[in-house]
mmCIF file of C-alpha atoms in Angstrom:
data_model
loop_
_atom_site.group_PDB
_atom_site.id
_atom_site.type_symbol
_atom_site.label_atom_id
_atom_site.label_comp_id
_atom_site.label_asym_id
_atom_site.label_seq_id
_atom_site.Cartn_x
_atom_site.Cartn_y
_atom_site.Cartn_z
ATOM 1 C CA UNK A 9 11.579 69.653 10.309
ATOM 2 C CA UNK A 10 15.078 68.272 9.308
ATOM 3 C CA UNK A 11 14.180 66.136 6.723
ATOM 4 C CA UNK A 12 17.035 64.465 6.354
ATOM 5 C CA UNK A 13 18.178 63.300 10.522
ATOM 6 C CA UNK A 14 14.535 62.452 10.831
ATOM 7 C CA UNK A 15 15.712 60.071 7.827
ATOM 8 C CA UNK A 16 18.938 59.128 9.014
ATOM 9 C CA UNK A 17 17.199 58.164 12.582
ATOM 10 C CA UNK A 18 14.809 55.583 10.382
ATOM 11 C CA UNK A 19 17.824 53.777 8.516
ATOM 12 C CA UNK A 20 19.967 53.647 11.916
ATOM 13 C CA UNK A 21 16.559 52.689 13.457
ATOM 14 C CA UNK A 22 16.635 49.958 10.618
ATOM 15 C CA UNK A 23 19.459 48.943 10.507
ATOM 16 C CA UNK A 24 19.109 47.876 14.509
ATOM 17 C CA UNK A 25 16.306 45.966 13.977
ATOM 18 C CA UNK A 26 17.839 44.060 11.301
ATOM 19 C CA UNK A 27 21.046 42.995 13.395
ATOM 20 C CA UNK A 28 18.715 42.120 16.241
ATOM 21 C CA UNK A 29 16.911 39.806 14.349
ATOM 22 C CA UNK A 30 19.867 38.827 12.646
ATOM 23 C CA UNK A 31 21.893 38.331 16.086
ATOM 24 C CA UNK A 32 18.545 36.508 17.279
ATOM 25 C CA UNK A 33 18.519 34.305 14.180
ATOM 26 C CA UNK A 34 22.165 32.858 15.135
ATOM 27 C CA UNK A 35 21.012 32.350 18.725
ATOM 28 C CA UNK A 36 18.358 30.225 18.132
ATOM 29 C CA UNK A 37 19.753 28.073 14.664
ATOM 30 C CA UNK A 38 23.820 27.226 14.855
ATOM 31 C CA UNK A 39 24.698 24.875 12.086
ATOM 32 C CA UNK A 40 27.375 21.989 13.609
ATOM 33 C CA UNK A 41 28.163 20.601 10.245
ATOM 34 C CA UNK A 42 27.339 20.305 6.641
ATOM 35 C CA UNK A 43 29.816 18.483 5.192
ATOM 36 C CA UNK A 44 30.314 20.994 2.097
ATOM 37 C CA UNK A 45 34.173 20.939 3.459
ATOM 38 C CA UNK A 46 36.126 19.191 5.556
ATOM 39 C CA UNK A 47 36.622 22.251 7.454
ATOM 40 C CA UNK A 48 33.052 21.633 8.718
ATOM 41 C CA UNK A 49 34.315 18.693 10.623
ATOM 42 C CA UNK A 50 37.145 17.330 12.861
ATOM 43 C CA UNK A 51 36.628 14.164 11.697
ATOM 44 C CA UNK A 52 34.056 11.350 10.789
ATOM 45 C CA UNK A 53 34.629 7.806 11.420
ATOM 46 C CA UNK A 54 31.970 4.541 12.251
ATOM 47 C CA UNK A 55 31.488 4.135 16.123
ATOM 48 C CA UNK A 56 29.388 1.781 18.131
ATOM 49 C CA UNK A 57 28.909 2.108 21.702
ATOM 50 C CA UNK A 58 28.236 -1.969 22.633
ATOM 51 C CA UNK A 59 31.769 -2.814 24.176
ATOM 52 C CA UNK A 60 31.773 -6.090 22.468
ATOM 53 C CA UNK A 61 30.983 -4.929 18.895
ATOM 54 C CA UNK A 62 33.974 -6.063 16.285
ATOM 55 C CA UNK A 63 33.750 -2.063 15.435
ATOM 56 C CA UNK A 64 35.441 -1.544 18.623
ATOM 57 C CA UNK A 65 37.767 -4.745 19.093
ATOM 58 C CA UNK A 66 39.461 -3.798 15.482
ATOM 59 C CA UNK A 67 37.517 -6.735 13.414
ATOM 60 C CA UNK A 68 35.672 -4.489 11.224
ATOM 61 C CA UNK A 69 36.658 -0.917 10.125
ATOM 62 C CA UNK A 70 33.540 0.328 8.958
ATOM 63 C CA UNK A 71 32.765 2.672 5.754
ATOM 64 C CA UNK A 72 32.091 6.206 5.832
ATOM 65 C CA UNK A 73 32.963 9.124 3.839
ATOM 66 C CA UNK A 74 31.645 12.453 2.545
ATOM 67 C CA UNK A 75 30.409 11.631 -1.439
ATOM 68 C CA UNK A 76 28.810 13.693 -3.827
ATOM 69 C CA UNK A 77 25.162 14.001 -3.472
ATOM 70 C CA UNK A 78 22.860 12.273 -6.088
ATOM 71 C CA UNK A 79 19.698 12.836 -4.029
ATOM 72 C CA UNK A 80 19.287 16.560 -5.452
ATOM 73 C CA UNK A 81 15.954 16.067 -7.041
ATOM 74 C CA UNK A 82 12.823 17.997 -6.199
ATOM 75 C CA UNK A 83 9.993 15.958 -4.373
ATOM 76 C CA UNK A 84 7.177 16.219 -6.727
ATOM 77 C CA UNK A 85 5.053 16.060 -3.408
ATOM 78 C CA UNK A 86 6.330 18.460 -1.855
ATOM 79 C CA UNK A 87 7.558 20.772 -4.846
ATOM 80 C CA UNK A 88 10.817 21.394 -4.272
ATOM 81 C CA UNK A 89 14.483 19.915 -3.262
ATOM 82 C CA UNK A 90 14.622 19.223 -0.017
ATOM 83 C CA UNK A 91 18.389 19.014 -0.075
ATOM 84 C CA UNK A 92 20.354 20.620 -3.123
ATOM 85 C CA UNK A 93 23.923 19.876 -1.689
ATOM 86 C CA UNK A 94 26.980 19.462 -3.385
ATOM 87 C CA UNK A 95 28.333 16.671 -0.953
ATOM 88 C CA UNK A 96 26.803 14.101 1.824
ATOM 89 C CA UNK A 97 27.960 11.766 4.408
ATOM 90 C CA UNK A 98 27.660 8.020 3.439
ATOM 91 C CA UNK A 99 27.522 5.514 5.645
ATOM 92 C CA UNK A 100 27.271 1.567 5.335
ATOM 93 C CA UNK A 101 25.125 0.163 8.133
ATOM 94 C CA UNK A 102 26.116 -2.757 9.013
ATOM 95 C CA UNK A 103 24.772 -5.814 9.725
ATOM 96 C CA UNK A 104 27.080 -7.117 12.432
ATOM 97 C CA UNK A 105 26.604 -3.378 14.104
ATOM 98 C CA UNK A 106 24.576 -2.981 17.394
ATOM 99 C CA UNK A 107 21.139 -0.961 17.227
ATOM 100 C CA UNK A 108 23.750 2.070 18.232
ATOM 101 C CA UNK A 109 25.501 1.630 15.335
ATOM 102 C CA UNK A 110 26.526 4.840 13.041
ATOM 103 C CA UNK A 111 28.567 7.610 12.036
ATOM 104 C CA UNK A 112 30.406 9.254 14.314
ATOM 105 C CA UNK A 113 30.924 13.320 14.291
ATOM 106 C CA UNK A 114 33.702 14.917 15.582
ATOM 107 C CA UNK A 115 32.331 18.713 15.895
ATOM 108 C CA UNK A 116 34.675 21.296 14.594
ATOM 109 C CA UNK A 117 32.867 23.644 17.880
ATOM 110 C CA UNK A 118 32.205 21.328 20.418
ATOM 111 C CA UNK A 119 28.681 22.121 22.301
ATOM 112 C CA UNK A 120 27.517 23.028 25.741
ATOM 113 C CA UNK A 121 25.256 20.727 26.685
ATOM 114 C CA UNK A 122 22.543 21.835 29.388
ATOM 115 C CA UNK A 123 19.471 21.586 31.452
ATOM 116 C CA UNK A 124 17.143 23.350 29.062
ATOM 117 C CA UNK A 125 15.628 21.315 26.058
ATOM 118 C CA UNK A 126 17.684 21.905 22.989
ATOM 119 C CA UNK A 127 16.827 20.218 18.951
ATOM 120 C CA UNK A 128 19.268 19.146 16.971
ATOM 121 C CA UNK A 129 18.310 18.535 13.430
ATOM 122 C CA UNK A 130 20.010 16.452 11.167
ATOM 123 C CA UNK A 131 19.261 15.217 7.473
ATOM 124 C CA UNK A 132 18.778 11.582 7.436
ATOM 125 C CA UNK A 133 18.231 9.509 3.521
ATOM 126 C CA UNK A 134 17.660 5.733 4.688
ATOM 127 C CA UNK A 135 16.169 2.889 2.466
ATOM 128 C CA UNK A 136 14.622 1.617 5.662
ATOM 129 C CA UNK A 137 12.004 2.870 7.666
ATOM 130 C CA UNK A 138 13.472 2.700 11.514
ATOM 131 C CA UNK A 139 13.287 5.238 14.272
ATOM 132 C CA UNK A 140 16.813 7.380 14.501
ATOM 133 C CA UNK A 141 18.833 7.967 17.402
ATOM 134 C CA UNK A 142 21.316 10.295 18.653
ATOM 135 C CA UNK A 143 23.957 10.159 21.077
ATOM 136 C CA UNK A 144 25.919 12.736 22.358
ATOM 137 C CA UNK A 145 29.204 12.456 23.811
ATOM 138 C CA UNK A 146 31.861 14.133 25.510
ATOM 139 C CA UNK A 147 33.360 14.968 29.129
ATOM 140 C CA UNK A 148 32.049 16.842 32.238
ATOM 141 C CA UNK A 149 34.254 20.219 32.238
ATOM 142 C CA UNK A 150 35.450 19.317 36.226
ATOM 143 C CA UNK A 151 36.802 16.227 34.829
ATOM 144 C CA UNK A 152 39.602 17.083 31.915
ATOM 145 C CA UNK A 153 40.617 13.312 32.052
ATOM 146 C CA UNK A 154 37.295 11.755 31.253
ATOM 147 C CA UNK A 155 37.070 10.019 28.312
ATOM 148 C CA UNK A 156 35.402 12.575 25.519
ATOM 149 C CA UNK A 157 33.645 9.620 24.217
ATOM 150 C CA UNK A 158 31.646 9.381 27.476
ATOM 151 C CA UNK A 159 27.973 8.678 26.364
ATOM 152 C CA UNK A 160 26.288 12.322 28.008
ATOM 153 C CA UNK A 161 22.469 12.007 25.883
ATOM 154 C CA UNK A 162 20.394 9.539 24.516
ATOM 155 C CA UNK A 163 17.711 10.852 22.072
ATOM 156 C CA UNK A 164 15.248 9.105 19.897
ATOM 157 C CA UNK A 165 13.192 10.265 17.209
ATOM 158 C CA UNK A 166 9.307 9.973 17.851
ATOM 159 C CA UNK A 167 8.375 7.825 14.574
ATOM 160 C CA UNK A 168 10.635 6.072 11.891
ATOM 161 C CA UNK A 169 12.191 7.789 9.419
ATOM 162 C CA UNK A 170 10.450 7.597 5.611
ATOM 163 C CA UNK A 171 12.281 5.250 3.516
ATOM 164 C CA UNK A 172 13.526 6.091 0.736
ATOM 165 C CA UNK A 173 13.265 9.863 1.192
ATOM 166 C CA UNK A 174 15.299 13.116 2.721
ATOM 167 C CA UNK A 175 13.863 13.018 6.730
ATOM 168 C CA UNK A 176 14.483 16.039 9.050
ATOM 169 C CA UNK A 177 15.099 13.954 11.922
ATOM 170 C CA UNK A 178 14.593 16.037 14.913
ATOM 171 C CA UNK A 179 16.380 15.133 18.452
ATOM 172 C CA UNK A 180 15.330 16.493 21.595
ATOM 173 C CA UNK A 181 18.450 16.886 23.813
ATOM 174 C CA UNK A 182 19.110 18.106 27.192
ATOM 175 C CA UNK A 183 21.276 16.890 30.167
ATOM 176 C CA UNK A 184 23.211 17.838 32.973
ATOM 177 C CA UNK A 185 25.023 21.713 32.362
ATOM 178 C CA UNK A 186 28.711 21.726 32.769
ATOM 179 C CA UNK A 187 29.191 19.063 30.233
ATOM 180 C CA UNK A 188 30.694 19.624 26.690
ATOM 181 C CA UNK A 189 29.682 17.183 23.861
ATOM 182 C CA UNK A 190 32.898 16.650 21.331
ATOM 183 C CA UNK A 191 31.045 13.833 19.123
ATOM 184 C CA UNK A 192 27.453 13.105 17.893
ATOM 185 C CA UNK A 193 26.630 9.730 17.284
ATOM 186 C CA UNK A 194 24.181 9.774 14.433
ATOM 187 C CA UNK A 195 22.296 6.197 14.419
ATOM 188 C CA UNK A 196 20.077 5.641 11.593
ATOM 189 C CA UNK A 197 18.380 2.478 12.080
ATOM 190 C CA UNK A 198 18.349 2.181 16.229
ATOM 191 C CA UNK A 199 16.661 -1.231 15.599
ATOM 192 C CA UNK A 200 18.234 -4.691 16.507
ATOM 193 C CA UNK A 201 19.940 -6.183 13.680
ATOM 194 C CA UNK A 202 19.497 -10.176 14.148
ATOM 195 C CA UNK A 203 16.876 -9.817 11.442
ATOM 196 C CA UNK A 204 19.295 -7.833 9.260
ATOM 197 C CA UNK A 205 20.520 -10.069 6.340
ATOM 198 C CA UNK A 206 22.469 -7.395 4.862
ATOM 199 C CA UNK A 207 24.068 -3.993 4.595
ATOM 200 C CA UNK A 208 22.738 -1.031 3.479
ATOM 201 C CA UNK A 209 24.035 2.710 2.023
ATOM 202 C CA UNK A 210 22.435 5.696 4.273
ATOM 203 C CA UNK A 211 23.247 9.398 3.696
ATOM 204 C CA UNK A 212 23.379 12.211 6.264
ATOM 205 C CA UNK A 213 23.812 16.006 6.076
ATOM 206 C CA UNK A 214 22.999 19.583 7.662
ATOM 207 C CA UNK A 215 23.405 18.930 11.477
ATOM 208 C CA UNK A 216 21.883 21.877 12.982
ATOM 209 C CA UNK A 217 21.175 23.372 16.833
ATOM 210 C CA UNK A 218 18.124 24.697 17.081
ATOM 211 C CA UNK A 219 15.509 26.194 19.651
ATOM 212 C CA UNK A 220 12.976 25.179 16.776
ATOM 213 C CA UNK A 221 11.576 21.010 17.690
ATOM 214 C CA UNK A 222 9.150 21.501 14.322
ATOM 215 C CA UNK A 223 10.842 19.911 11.465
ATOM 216 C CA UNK A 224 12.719 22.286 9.222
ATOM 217 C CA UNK A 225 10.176 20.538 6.310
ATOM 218 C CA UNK A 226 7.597 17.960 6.133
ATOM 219 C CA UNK A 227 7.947 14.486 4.825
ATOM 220 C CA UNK A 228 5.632 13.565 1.798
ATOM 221 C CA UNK A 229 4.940 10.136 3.182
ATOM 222 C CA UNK A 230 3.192 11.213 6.040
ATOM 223 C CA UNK A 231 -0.633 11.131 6.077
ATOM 224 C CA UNK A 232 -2.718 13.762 7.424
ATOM 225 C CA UNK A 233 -5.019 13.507 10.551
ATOM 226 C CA UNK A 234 -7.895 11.394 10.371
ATOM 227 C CA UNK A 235 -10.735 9.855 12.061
ATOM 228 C CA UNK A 236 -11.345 5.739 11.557
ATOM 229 C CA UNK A 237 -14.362 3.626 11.853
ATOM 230 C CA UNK A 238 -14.528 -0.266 11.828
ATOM 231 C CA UNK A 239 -13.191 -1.252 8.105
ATOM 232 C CA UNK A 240 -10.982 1.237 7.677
ATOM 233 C CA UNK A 241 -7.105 0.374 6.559
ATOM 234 C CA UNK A 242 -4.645 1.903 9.268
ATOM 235 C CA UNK A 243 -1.311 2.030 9.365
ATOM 236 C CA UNK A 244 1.630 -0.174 11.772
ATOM 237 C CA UNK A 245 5.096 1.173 12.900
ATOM 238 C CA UNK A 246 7.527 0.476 15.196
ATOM 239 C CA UNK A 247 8.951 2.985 17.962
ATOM 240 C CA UNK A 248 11.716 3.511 20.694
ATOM 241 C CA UNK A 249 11.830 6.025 22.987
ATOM 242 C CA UNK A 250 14.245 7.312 25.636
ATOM 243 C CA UNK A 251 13.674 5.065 28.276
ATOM 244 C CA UNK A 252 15.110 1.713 26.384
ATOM 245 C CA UNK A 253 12.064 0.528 24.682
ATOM 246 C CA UNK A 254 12.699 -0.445 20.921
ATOM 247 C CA UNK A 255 16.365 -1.967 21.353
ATOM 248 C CA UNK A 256 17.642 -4.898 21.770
ATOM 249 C CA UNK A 257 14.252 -7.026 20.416
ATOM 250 C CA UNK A 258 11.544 -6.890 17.727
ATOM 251 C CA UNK A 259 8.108 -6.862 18.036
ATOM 252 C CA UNK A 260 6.955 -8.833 14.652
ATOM 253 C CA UNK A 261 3.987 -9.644 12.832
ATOM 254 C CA UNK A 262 2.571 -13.381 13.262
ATOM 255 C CA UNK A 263 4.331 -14.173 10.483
ATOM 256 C CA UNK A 264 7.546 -12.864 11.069
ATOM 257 C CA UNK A 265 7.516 -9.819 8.740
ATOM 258 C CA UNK A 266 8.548 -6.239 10.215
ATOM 259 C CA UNK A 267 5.474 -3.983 11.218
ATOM 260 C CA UNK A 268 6.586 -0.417 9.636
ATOM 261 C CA UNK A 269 4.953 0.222 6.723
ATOM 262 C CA UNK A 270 2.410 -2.774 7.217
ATOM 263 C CA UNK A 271 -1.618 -2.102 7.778
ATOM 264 C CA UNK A 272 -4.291 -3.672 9.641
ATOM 265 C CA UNK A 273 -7.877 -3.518 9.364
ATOM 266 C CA UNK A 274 -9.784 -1.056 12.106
ATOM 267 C CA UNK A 275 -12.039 -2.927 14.579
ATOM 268 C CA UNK A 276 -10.306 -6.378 13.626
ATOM 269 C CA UNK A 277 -7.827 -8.566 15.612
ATOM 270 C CA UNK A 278 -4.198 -8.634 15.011
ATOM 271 C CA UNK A 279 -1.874 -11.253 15.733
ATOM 272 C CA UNK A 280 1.743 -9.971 16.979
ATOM 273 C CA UNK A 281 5.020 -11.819 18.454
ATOM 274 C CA UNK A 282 7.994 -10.470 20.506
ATOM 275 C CA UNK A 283 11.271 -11.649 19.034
ATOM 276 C CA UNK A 284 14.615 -10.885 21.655
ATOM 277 C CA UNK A 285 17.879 -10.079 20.726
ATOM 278 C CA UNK A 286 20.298 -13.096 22.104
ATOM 279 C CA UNK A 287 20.903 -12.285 25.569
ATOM 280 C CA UNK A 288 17.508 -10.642 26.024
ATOM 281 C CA UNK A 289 13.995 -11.206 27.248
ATOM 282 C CA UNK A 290 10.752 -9.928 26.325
ATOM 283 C CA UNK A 291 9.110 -7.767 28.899
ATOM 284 C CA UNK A 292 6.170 -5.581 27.688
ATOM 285 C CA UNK A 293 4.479 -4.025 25.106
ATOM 286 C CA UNK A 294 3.641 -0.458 24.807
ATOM 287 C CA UNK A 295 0.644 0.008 21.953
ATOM 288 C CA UNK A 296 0.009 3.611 21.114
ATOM 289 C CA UNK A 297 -3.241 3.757 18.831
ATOM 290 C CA UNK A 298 -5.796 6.468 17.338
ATOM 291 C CA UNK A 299 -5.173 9.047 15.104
ATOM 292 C CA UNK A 300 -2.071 11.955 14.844
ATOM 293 C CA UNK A 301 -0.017 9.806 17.225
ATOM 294 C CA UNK A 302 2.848 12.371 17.689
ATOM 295 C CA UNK A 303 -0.381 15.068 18.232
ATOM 296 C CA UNK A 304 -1.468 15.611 22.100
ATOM 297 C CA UNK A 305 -2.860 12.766 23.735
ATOM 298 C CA UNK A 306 -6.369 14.214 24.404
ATOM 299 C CA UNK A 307 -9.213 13.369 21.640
ATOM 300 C CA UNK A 308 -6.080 11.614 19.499
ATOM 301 C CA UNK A 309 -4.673 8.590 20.760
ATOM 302 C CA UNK A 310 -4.137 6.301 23.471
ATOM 303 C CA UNK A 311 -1.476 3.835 24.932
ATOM 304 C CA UNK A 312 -2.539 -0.073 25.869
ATOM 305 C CA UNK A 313 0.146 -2.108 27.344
ATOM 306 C CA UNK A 314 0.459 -5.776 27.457
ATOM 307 C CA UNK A 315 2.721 -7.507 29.740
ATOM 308 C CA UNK A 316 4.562 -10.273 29.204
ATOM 309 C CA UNK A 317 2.290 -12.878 31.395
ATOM 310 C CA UNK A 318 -0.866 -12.303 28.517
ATOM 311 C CA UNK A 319 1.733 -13.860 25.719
ATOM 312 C CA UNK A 320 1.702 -17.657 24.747
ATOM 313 C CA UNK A 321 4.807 -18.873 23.156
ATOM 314 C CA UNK A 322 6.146 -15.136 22.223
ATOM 315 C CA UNK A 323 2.816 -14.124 20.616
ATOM 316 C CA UNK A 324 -0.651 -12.373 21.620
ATOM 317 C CA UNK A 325 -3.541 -11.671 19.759
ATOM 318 C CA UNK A 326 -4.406 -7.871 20.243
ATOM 319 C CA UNK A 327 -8.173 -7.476 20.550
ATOM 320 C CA UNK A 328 -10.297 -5.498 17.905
ATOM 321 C CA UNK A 329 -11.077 -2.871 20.025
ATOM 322 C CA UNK A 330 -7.679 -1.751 20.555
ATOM 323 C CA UNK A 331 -7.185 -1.804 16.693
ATOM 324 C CA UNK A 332 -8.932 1.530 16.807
ATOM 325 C CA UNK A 333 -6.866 3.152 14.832
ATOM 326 C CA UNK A 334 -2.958 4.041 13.603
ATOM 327 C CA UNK A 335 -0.412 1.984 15.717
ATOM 328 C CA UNK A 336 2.647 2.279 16.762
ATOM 329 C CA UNK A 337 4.262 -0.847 18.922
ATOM 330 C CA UNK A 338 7.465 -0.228 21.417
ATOM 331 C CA UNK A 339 8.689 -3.323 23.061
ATOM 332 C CA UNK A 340 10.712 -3.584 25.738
ATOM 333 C CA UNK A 341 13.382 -5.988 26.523
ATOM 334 C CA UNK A 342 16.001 -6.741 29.586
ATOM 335 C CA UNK A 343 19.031 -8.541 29.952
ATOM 336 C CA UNK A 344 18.995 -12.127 30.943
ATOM 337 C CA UNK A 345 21.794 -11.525 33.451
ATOM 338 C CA UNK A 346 20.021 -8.868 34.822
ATOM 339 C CA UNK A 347 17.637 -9.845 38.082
#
């Protein structure tokens, strides 16, 4: 035997399978931006897409801008840093924003959006717990003089972000093909602001495409799967999702105090009220409860709505048997000048 092509044959035979799985590795994970240089970026600016916001009319400017990053510590739950970078985006939410209020990226590669469901992952520090949103936007290729700030996606995260710690927001996004997305909207508090009595710092970083929806690493707030019986302490949050519920309204404790990060007691009743954004009405209530709610629905959780006609003076009483568990409330809201 030649020892020595029988050799060569394993290294080249290597050296394949390494660039395939290399070349596979870049299919499937792209990062868009990371902020590390301004050659990452075309630009960053605020953006809000309500027509009417004073971000738009040239009242407000807005405050963004790539700063060094002071949130390199390691988690002690989770035992290490989950993001050592030198710089960040920093962005002041503010109050007199819309719930689609945030930092806008201009991609240095602009994306193909399409059909097929594709993540994007982005690196979200917020000192308040509210669901995320993305929005992508850009121009449909057959149309060179659309605007390339045409809203193509809406995407929502499934459950708020963790205050006060570094959240691997993930966005499922998919739309018509022949469209390219230019900008991402990053929106890190997609909640109405009329309760909002001030402005707040929020940090961003790593924007990645992915194939991957599983976070990139776990959040140390969140508890593990459990079962409840009557007595037990479970936990409140608010949600959105993709069809419009969450925006433009709050759904409220009795006593007017936000639901994330509030409990309840299993098996007892708990009083709620539905608080519109001016120029709104209440319409519904979507109550997902249980255990694992971003699991699969079988053996975990269920969803109870209450219409509008079951609440007295903006508030109902939900019944202990629906407090059965971990609850997340989405209300839903329309326009008053809509029919």
């Amino acid at each position: 035997m030649n020892c020595s092509r029988y050799t060569g044959k394993l290294v080249a035979l290597s050296l394949a399978l390494l660039s395939s799985a290399s070349l596979s590795a870049q299919m499937s994970e792209k990062k868009l931006c990371d902020f590390e240089s301004a050659n990452s970026y075309a630009s960053i600016s605020v953006y809000d897409t309500w027509e009417n916001s004073p971000f738009r009319n040239g009242t407000l400017a807005g405050n963004v801008r790539v700063v060094a990053n002071h949130l390199t510590a390691a988690d002690p739950m989770r035992g290490f840093a989950p993001n050592p970078s030198s710089k960040v985006l920093a962005l002041q939410r503010s109050r007199f924003g819309s719930n689609t209020f945030g930092a806008l990226l201009k991609l240095k590669e602009p994306i193909a959006q399409t059909k097929q469901t594709q993540y994007i992952h982005v690196k979200i520090y917020s000192p308040k717990a509210a669901p995320a949103m993305l929005i992508g936007l850009g121009n449909r290729d057959d149309r060179p003089n659309q605007s390339p700030l045409t809203e193509q996606f809406w995407s929502v995260t499934t459950q708020p972000l963790v205050a006060n710690q570094w959240n691997d927001a993930v966005f499922a996004v998919s739309g018509s093909n022949g469209v390219t997305i230019r900008h991402l909207l990053i929106v890190p508090d997609a909640t109405s602001p009329h309760n909002l009595t001030a402005d707040f710092a929020v940090y961003i970083d790593d924007v990645v495409l992915s194939e991957d929806e599983a976070p990139f690493f776990s959040t140390s707030g969140k508890s593990p799967v459990k079962s409840f019986k009557p007595g037990d302490v479970v936990s409140l949050s608010r949600g959105v999702d993709g069809q419009g519920g969450g925006l433009n309204g709050d759904i409220l404790l009795a006593d007017g105090t936000p639901l994330t990060g509030k409990t309840a007691i299993c098996g007892k009743p708990l009083k709620v009220k539905a608080v519109p954004a001016p120029g709104f009405r209440f319409s519904k209530l979507v109550i997902r409860h249980g255990r694992n709610l971003d699991g699969e629905k079988q053996h975990n959780w269920t969803e109870t709505t209450i219409g509008v006609g079951q609440f007295r003076n903006g508030e109902f009483k939900i019944p202990g048997s629906v407090v059965d568990g971990d609850m997340r409330f989405v209300p839903y809201f329309s326009s008053e000048s809509a029919k």
